[in-house]
Amino acid sequence: MEMQVVDGAREAFQSGRSRPLEYRKQQLRALHRLITEHQADIAQALKQDINRSMYDTSLFELIGLENDIKLAESNLADWAAPQPVKKNLSTAVDDVYIKPEPLGLALIIGAWNYPWALTLQPLIGAIAAGNAAVVKPSELSEHSARLLKELLPQYLDKEMYPVVTGGIPETQELLKQRFDHIFYTGNSTVGKLVMEAASRHLTPVTLELGGKSPCYIDKNCDIAVACRRITWGKFANCGQTCIAPDYILCEPSIQDRIVEEIRNTLREFYPEDPKTSPDYGRIINTHHFDRVMALMEGCTIALGGESDRSQCYISPTVLQNVLPHFRIMQEEIFGPLLPIVTVNDLSEAIHFINGREKPLALYVFSYDKKVINRMLMETTSGGVTVNDVMMHYTLNSLPFGGVGNSGMGRYHGKHTFDQMSHHRSCLIKSFAMESLNDARYPPLSVARVRKAKLVLQTRWCSCCSGMCVWAVISTVVAVGLLIALLVVLL
Ligand code: NAD
């Protein structure tokens, strides 16, 4: 079954109909219509999957999708156009450019925590770049997966963009097939399996993975505002966000204050009880519920800690005086537990972060530019937001992706288009200026190599992409013509 779908999508790509920009724009517009016409159905599916509030569905998934669609549609001609590049003397009269072209057939494997954004955002780039794509949503967000499978063929070219639902066996079957790009979102363990499968066909991959994203709170900052922002980012979607702050690092002197401010914020966000609030989500299933609950073992609960397995409910929970060797600090939490680990100073915080895998996101709160700069200069992460959390994700001008264990490749906005394109190097030579080519033809000599050095060096036109080469050539030609004219006249 998977095999037929893949063959069908490849045939659709080979038909060439995804190449014209008008086709791509029409598919993007259709995708936009799907989202706007079925906003309520999408919200309903997410309510069933993860108890997501309809407002959060817009905030965390649909607004970003709409922005990316509009951006791609209005900039497609520019993005897909050949981009002229600098030349050297030997190519001065030739056309030299980079041409983004479709890679072919992509496989998009999504995760369950934001099932619409994580499948459709890569798809927007795949469509814009002129590819075909097989879309494989996560089986864990089953209502969303079913709805996607039902809706997508009603709006898009169904041979070009088929949806395959199913779990691990279906995904593994798909991974045996040859694709021209695999775009995977999920955990790092499966990410390695995806990369291994891709390597059999030398297929390039984008791996959007996770990990533990640290959050350092300097004592010199607006702790109330910092905690309000962190509380939002940590407990949105019940903590199941790849770039949620995983844990807090701070000096012992401000730990109690942080707990207090988070308590105040939680009262403001969920005045009655998070359990009855329409704005507070649920853990995706009992397997993940048990996993998250087990992470609390041995920890001191400062706030929250309530749970109800029958509803996959875990209240917003803060854990204090957590030690680095605790289980909760060994893996990504991906749930509403916020451990606070104390460090003596900024250097220790930086040392702590650098002693672990490279995170997907990093957060630092401080009034002090020196603190911020040290954190930026002495650590690495996929992305970073200073004095807030997660907001770098919302700017589609910024590439979104991980580094090291948190992933490879990047997307959002034009970055998705670039990721899904082959940037073909094109040199279209003319038959003119053959004399310059002596420099590379036998019989070679010192003089010819010297000439080669001259014609191949790019500094001739480093200032203005060939303009000065043209200026030099035009001057030489003009002077030559003038001399010839004078010779004829005299
Ligand atoms: P998941 O269980 O939904 O798995 C993701 C996909 O992989 C699914 O489509 C699933 O069918 C497939 N899959 C699972 N096991 C497989 C196997 N053994 N072989 C082949 N395919 C398999 O999602 P998850 O991994 O639980 O997602 C959560 C993780 O994803 C977290 O680590 C989170 O940080 C990360 N994440 C990253 C981003 C990002 O943009 N970087 C976004 C969301 C989630």
PDB file of C-alpha atoms in Angstrom, residues 17-18 25 34 53 66 69-70 95 115 131 145 158 174 198 218 289 302 312 340 398 413 420 461 487:
ATOM      1  CA  ARG A  17       2.981  19.527 -13.308  1.00  0.00           C
ATOM      2  CA  SER A  18       4.400  20.747  -9.999  1.00  0.00           C
ATOM      3  CA  LYS A  25       0.528  28.941  -5.835  1.00  0.00           C
ATOM      4  CA  LEU A  34      -8.483  24.075   3.971  1.00  0.00           C
ATOM      5  CA  SER A  53      -8.153  25.109  23.688  1.00  0.00           C
ATOM      6  CA  GLU A  66      -1.250  31.088   7.413  1.00  0.00           C
ATOM      7  CA  ILE A  69       1.452  30.262   3.149  1.00  0.00           C
ATOM      8  CA  LYS A  70       0.963  33.978   2.465  1.00  0.00           C
ATOM      9  CA  ASP A  95      25.577  33.800 -17.194  1.00  0.00           C
ATOM     10  CA  PRO A 115       0.141  17.711  14.562  1.00  0.00           C
ATOM     11  CA  ASN A 131       8.166  18.882  -4.892  1.00  0.00           C
ATOM     12  CA  ALA A 145      -4.337  12.360  11.655  1.00  0.00           C
ATOM     13  CA  LYS A 158      -4.042  13.977  -4.136  1.00  0.00           C
ATOM     14  CA  LEU A 174       7.783   4.101   4.107  1.00  0.00           C
ATOM     15  CA  ALA A 198      17.836   7.586   4.659  1.00  0.00           C
ATOM     16  CA  ASP A 218      19.841  35.983  36.504  1.00  0.00           C
ATOM     17  CA  PHE A 289       1.476  10.095  31.552  1.00  0.00           C
ATOM     18  CA  ALA A 302       7.237  23.150  45.442  1.00  0.00           C
ATOM     19  CA  CYS A 312      -4.101  12.036  31.631  1.00  0.00           C
ATOM     20  CA  ILE A 340      14.769  24.278  39.389  1.00  0.00           C
ATOM     21  CA  LEU A 398      14.489  33.208  11.568  1.00  0.00           C
ATOM     22  CA  GLY A 413       9.325  30.973   5.857  1.00  0.00           C
ATOM     23  CA  MET A 420      13.261  21.635   0.186  1.00  0.00           C
ATOM     24  CA  CYS A 461      34.794  41.587  -9.245  1.00  0.00           C
ATOM     25  CA  VAL A 487      45.422  54.375 -37.181  1.00  0.00           C
TER      26      VAL A 487
END
